C-alpha positions as semicolon CSV with decimal commas, in nm:
position;residue;x (nm);y (nm);z (nm)
1;M;-2,415;-3,283;1,140
2;A;-2,203;-3,539;0,965
3;V;-2,242;-3,885;1,119
4;P;-1,898;-3,982;1,250
5;A;-1,747;-4,321;1,200
6;A;-1,790;-4,509;1,526
7;A;-1,608;-4,814;1,650
8;L;-1,774;-5,097;1,836
9;S;-1,554;-5,226;2,116
10;F;-1,583;-5,460;2,411
11;L;-1,402;-5,518;2,736
12;L;-1,274;-5,871;2,704
13;S;-1,154;-6,131;2,949
14;S;-1,154;-6,503;3,000
15;A;-1,419;-6,489;3,276
16;P;-1,642;-6,797;3,280
17;A;-2,003;-6,747;3,164
18;R;-2,195;-6,831;3,483
19;A;-2,428;-6,536;3,544
20;D;-2,660;-6,293;3,368
21;L;-2,516;-6,128;3,060
22;K;-2,579;-5,757;3,017
23;L;-2,485;-5,503;2,752
24;C;-2,389;-5,148;2,853
25;N;-2,405;-4,861;2,607
26;R;-2,130;-4,599;2,621
27;M;-2,212;-4,461;2,279
28;S;-2,387;-4,131;2,198
29;Y;-2,659;-4,322;2,012
30;V;-2,965;-4,512;2,130
31;V;-2,890;-4,860;1,999
32;E;-3,074;-5,183;1,931
33;A;-2,878;-5,501;1,990
34;A;-2,926;-5,862;1,888
35;I;-2,737;-6,156;2,033
36;G;-2,641;-6,489;1,888
37;I;-2,591;-6,801;2,097
38;D;-2,370;-7,063;1,932
39;D;-2,407;-7,390;2,123
40;K;-2,256;-7,701;1,966
41;S;-2,425;-7,746;1,627
42;A;-2,713;-7,500;1,685
43;T;-2,709;-7,122;1,659
44;A;-2,999;-6,906;1,779
45;T;-3,050;-6,529;1,765
46;R;-3,270;-6,295;1,962
47;G;-3,338;-5,919;1,951
48;W;-3,390;-5,632;1,946
49;F;-3,279;-5,500;2,285
50;R;-3,301;-5,122;2,300
51;I;-3,030;-4,958;2,513
52;D;-3,004;-4,584;2,579
53;P;-2,668;-4,406;2,623
54;A;-2,520;-4,476;2,969
55;A;-2,774;-4,757;3,027
56;C;-2,732;-5,133;3,064
57;R;-2,970;-5,416;2,980
58;V;-2,970;-5,787;3,065
59;V;-2,989;-5,988;2,743
60;V;-2,936;-6,339;2,881
61;Q;-3,056;-6,451;3,224
62;G;-2,903;-6,732;3,426
63;A;-2,621;-6,972;3,346
64;L;-2,476;-6,932;2,998
65;T;-2,307;-7,245;2,866
66;A;-2,277;-7,146;2,500
67;D;-1,964;-7,219;2,299
68;R;-1,973;-6,864;2,166
69;V;-2,172;-6,544;2,219
70;L;-2,216;-6,309;1,924
71;L;-2,350;-5,957;1,888
72;N;-2,501;-5,730;1,625
73;A;-2,582;-5,369;1,716
74;R;-2,741;-5,087;1,519
75;A;-2,836;-4,727;1,591
76;L;-3,201;-4,625;1,572
77;G;-3,325;-4,508;1,234
78;V;-3,359;-4,152;1,364
79;Y;-2,981;-4,115;1,325
80;G;-2,976;-4,210;0,958
81;A;-2,751;-4,491;0,843
82;S;-2,617;-4,677;1,144
83;P;-2,267;-4,551;1,236
84;I;-2,186;-4,889;1,390
85;P;-1,975;-5,101;1,152
86;Q;-2,155;-5,414;1,030
87;N;-1,849;-5,624;0,953
88;G;-1,861;-5,923;1,186
89;T;-1,731;-6,265;1,092
90;D;-2,058;-6,461;1,135
91;T;-2,366;-6,414;0,917
92;L;-2,683;-6,487;1,113
93;C;-3,052;-6,418;1,060
94;V;-3,248;-6,133;1,217
95;A;-3,593;-5,981;1,168
96;Q;-3,706;-5,621;1,153
97;D;-3,907;-5,627;1,476
98;N;-3,859;-5,820;1,802
99;F;-3,761;-6,176;1,720
100;A;-3,630;-6,509;1,845
101;I;-3,490;-6,740;1,576
102;A;-3,397;-7,095;1,676
103;A;-3,204;-7,188;1,359
104;A;-3,034;-6,864;1,264
105;R;-2,790;-6,968;0,992
106;Q;-3,052;-7,022;0,719
107;C;-3,286;-6,725;0,678
108;R;-3,653;-6,777;0,602
109;S;-3,921;-6,538;0,478
110;G;-3,924;-6,216;0,680
111;Q;-3,567;-6,272;0,800
112;T;-3,251;-6,102;0,671
113;P;-2,882;-6,188;0,711
114;A;-2,672;-5,965;0,940
115;Q;-2,309;-5,965;1,045
116;F;-2,242;-6,070;1,406
117;T;-1,920;-6,029;1,602
118;Q;-1,803;-6,277;1,864
119;I;-1,766;-6,124;2,212
120;T;-1,611;-6,245;2,533
121;P;-1,762;-6,037;2,816
122;T;-1,585;-5,950;3,138
123;Q;-1,715;-6,025;3,488
124;S;-1,843;-5,719;3,675
125;E;-1,836;-5,648;4,048
126;D;-2,194;-5,771;4,091
127;G;-2,098;-6,112;3,951
128;N;-2,272;-6,062;3,617
129;L;-2,107;-6,069;3,278
130;V;-2,094;-5,741;3,087
131;A;-1,993;-5,618;2,742
132;Y;-1,958;-5,249;2,662
133;L;-2,056;-5,082;2,336
134;A;-1,823;-4,787;2,281
135;E;-1,725;-4,524;2,026
136;G;-1,381;-4,406;1,930
137;S;-1,439;-4,108;2,162
138;E;-1,424;-4,351;2,458
139;Y;-1,693;-4,177;2,661
140;D;-1,755;-4,270;3,021
141;E;-2,120;-4,310;3,125
142;E;-2,180;-3,942;3,209
143;Q;-2,018;-3,824;2,886
144;A;-2,208;-4,079;2,676
145;R;-2,541;-3,961;2,816
146;L;-2,464;-3,594;2,754
147;A;-2,329;-3,664;2,405
148;G;-2,646;-3,861;2,332
149;I;-2,857;-3,562;2,438
150;Q;-2,643;-3,326;2,228
151;R;-2,681;-3,549;1,922
152;L;-3,061;-3,558;1,943
153;L;-3,078;-3,183;2,008
154;V;-2,885;-3,122;1,685
155;I;-3,113;-3,357;1,489
156;A;-3,415;-3,175;1,638
157;G;-3,278;-2,846;1,505
158;Y;-3,105;-2,700;1,812
159;D;-2,743;-2,585;1,808
160;A;-2,574;-2,814;2,062
161;A;-2,264;-2,887;1,854
162;P;-1,997;-3,006;1,891
163;I;-2,115;-3,346;2,006
164;D;-1,841;-3,412;2,258
165;G;-2,006;-3,507;2,590
166;V;-1,880;-3,184;2,747
167;D;-2,135;-2,960;2,920
168;G;-2,139;-2,586;2,866
169;P;-2,358;-2,278;2,804
170;K;-2,426;-2,374;2,442
171;T;-2,554;-2,720;2,529
172;Q;-2,758;-2,590;2,822
173;G;-2,909;-2,315;2,607
174;A;-3,013;-2,565;2,340
175;L;-3,153;-2,802;2,602
176;S;-3,350;-2,522;2,772
177;A;-3,497;-2,414;2,438
178;F;-3,597;-2,773;2,362
179;L;-3,765;-2,820;2,700
180;K;-3,949;-2,487;2,672
181;S;-4,079;-2,567;2,324
182;R;-4,225;-2,895;2,456
183;G;-4,359;-2,751;2,783
184;L;-4,129;-2,975;2,989
185;S;-3,963;-2,904;3,322
186;S;-3,589;-2,943;3,375
187;D;-3,654;-3,242;3,603
188;V;-3,747;-3,458;3,305
189;V;-3,383;-3,457;3,188
190;Q;-3,295;-3,704;3,464
191;S;-3,593;-3,925;3,387
192;P;-3,509;-4,277;3,264
193;N;-3,746;-4,212;2,972
194;F;-3,585;-3,885;2,860
195;F;-3,432;-4,032;2,544
196;T;-3,776;-4,164;2,447
197;T;-3,916;-3,813;2,499
198;M;-3,645;-3,664;2,277
199;I;-3,685;-3,925;2,002
200;D;-4,063;-3,877;2,000
201;A;-4,002;-3,503;1,951
202;V;-3,759;-3,564;1,664
203;Q;-4,012;-3,794;1,496
204;K;-4,283;-3,528;1,474
205;P;-4,319;-3,259;1,205
206;S;-4,122;-2,944;1,286
207;A;-4,184;-2,578;1,202
208;T;-3,818;-2,548;1,107
209;G;-3,591;-2,757;0,887
210;L;-3,682;-3,058;0,676
211;T;-3,913;-3,333;0,805
212;W;-3,994;-3,662;0,635
213;C;-4,315;-3,846;0,735
214;N;-4,393;-4,201;0,629
215;D;-4,766;-4,247;0,569
216;T;-4,724;-4,586;0,399
217;P;-4,741;-4,936;0,552
218;H;-4,382;-4,996;0,436
219;K;-4,040;-4,903;0,567
220;V;-3,899;-4,604;0,379
221;M;-3,529;-4,537;0,320
222;A;-3,448;-4,174;0,243
223;A;-3,150;-3,964;0,140
224;V;-3,087;-3,590;0,159
225;A;-2,852;-3,366;-0,038
226;T;-2,737;-3,012;0,033
227;D;-2,585;-2,747;-0,195
228;D;-2,368;-2,498;-0,006
229;G;-2,277;-2,305;-0,321
230;K;-1,948;-2,488;-0,363
231;A;-2,045;-2,855;-0,372
232;V;-2,351;-3,077;-0,353
233;T;-2,323;-3,344;-0,083
234;S;-2,564;-3,640;-0,077
235;R;-2,610;-3,848;0,239
236;G;-2,813;-4,156;0,336
237;W;-2,974;-4,381;0,418
238;Y;-3,227;-4,277;0,683
239;R;-3,480;-4,541;0,792
240;I;-3,834;-4,410;0,849
241;D;-4,071;-4,667;0,992
242;P;-4,444;-4,667;0,901
243;G;-4,635;-4,390;1,076
244;K;-4,316;-4,214;1,188
245;C;-4,148;-3,886;1,097
246;L;-3,779;-3,799;1,097
247;H;-3,559;-3,490;1,068
248;P;-3,245;-3,549;0,860
249;D;-2,940;-3,382;1,009
250;V;-2,902;-3,071;0,792
251;T;-2,674;-2,812;0,948
252;G;-2,574;-2,464;0,843
253;Q;-2,770;-2,268;0,582
254;P;-2,741;-2,456;0,251
255;K;-2,851;-2,273;-0,063
256;Q;-3,058;-2,571;-0,174
257;I;-3,183;-2,900;-0,023
258;F;-3,279;-3,211;-0,223
259;S;-3,465;-3,528;-0,119
260;F;-3,509;-3,884;-0,241
261;A;-3,693;-4,174;-0,073
262;E;-3,809;-4,523;-0,160
263;A;-4,026;-4,785;0,008
264;V;-3,860;-5,122;0,078
265;D;-3,967;-5,463;0,207
266;A;-3,824;-5,669;0,494
267;E;-3,529;-5,775;0,274
268;N;-3,464;-5,411;0,178
269;R;-3,583;-5,467;-0,179
270;T;-3,762;-5,177;-0,345
271;I;-4,141;-5,205;-0,332
272;R;-4,291;-5,206;-0,682
273;L;-4,648;-5,119;-0,778
274;K;-4,755;-5,210;-1,131
275;D;-4,388;-5,268;-1,218
276;R;-4,292;-4,920;-1,104
277;P;-4,078;-4,855;-0,794
278;L;-4,255;-4,684;-0,507
279;N;-4,031;-4,384;-0,457
280;W;-4,040;-4,007;-0,416
281;G;-3,781;-3,802;-0,600
282;G;-3,725;-3,573;-0,895
283;A;-3,505;-3,492;-1,193
284;T;-3,178;-3,391;-1,023
285;Q;-2,941;-3,686;-1,067
286;L;-2,714;-3,734;-0,764
287;C;-2,490;-4,017;-0,648
288;T;-2,586;-4,281;-0,389
289;R;-2,478;-4,632;-0,292
290;E;-2,663;-4,926;-0,135
291;S;-2,499;-4,891;0,207
292;K;-2,442;-4,584;0,425
293;F;-2,291;-4,299;0,224
294;E;-2,183;-3,937;0,222
295;I;-2,073;-3,824;-0,123
296;A;-1,944;-3,475;-0,204
297;E;-1,850;-3,531;-0,571
298;Q;-2,154;-3,583;-0,793
299;G;-1,996;-3,642;-1,135
300;D;-1,964;-3,977;-1,317
301;C;-2,156;-4,178;-1,056
302;A;-2,159;-4,505;-1,256
303;T;-1,785;-4,506;-1,338
304;R;-1,712;-4,468;-0,966
305;G;-1,929;-4,768;-0,872
306;L;-2,214;-4,548;-0,747
307;A;-2,582;-4,530;-0,844
308;A;-2,737;-4,209;-0,976
309;V;-3,094;-4,146;-0,861
310;G;-3,330;-3,856;-0,915
311;F;-3,359;-3,618;-0,620
312;A;-3,627;-3,350;-0,590
313;P;-3,550;-2,993;-0,477
314;V;-3,722;-2,891;-0,152
315;D;-3,867;-2,543;-0,114
316;M;-3,747;-2,420;0,225
317;T;-3,846;-2,053;0,183
318;S;-4,102;-2,079;0,465
319;G;-3,832;-2,196;0,709
320;G;-3,971;-2,548;0,745
321;K;-4,094;-2,819;0,511
322;T;-4,264;-3,154;0,577
323;L;-4,255;-3,413;0,300
324;R;-4,515;-3,686;0,345
325;F;-4,460;-4,018;0,169
326;A;-4,798;-4,177;0,087
327;M;-4,936;-4,457;-0,127
328;P;-5,039;-4,343;-0,477
């Protein structure tokens, strides 16, 4: 499953900011959002607010008198590199976990700069202010929820493609197989916690496909490459939090799979132990870049502005393989 380019859009109006502000997710990804409040000479940020597909969440309660409201949103690490563009006009500080930063234009230790986009929410029928996160597919709520389920089914190894928010026998068959394998009834699909149930399943070792598990105290960023007999395509980065597992989205039946991973700190700098980077790879040199990437041509990485790193081949002859990243 190739991660599609997604657009972040908002319904805009000149409605006055007098009530609660909520964000509504019409994307096929579970997202985490951070807001920035620009009030006169001070700018504060707060996050992360997790929002499931087709769900809304209040991020500011009561009267909002800010000069500007800004937003940064990212998809959960389970999806790999966030498909949401990070190209806002304001650079503000965030932290990895839940945070509230009073002076957010000068980052301190444990904080990293992120791009925020100014938003002007519209006033909803209930009197609150609302901004919608949307993809280029322009899903409505029902379609966003179904597309979100399809996307996680594919990552978990079930054939629910294409990810289009349209129900059908293929999606229902994949969903039924998933529920059966976890001993769940069909009623759980309508549960407000169903996306949590699916993500927990994706973050556990699987008997099929490739699984990465992070047994270190550090965040791990990983990349996967597949050889279909015609070309080798490398793709990353996937964020794997400490103590978590993740299935990279490998579809089809590639002839060979390769893996590379490295541990990073809160500023995304490579962790080094005794002057050696803490990483897990091999001798097969493939192209990567610092940000999200999908690269099908592996020659002359450096002359194309890319970085060549050593990937390790993964033996998939048993049908499933779990790679565990541990401290040396």
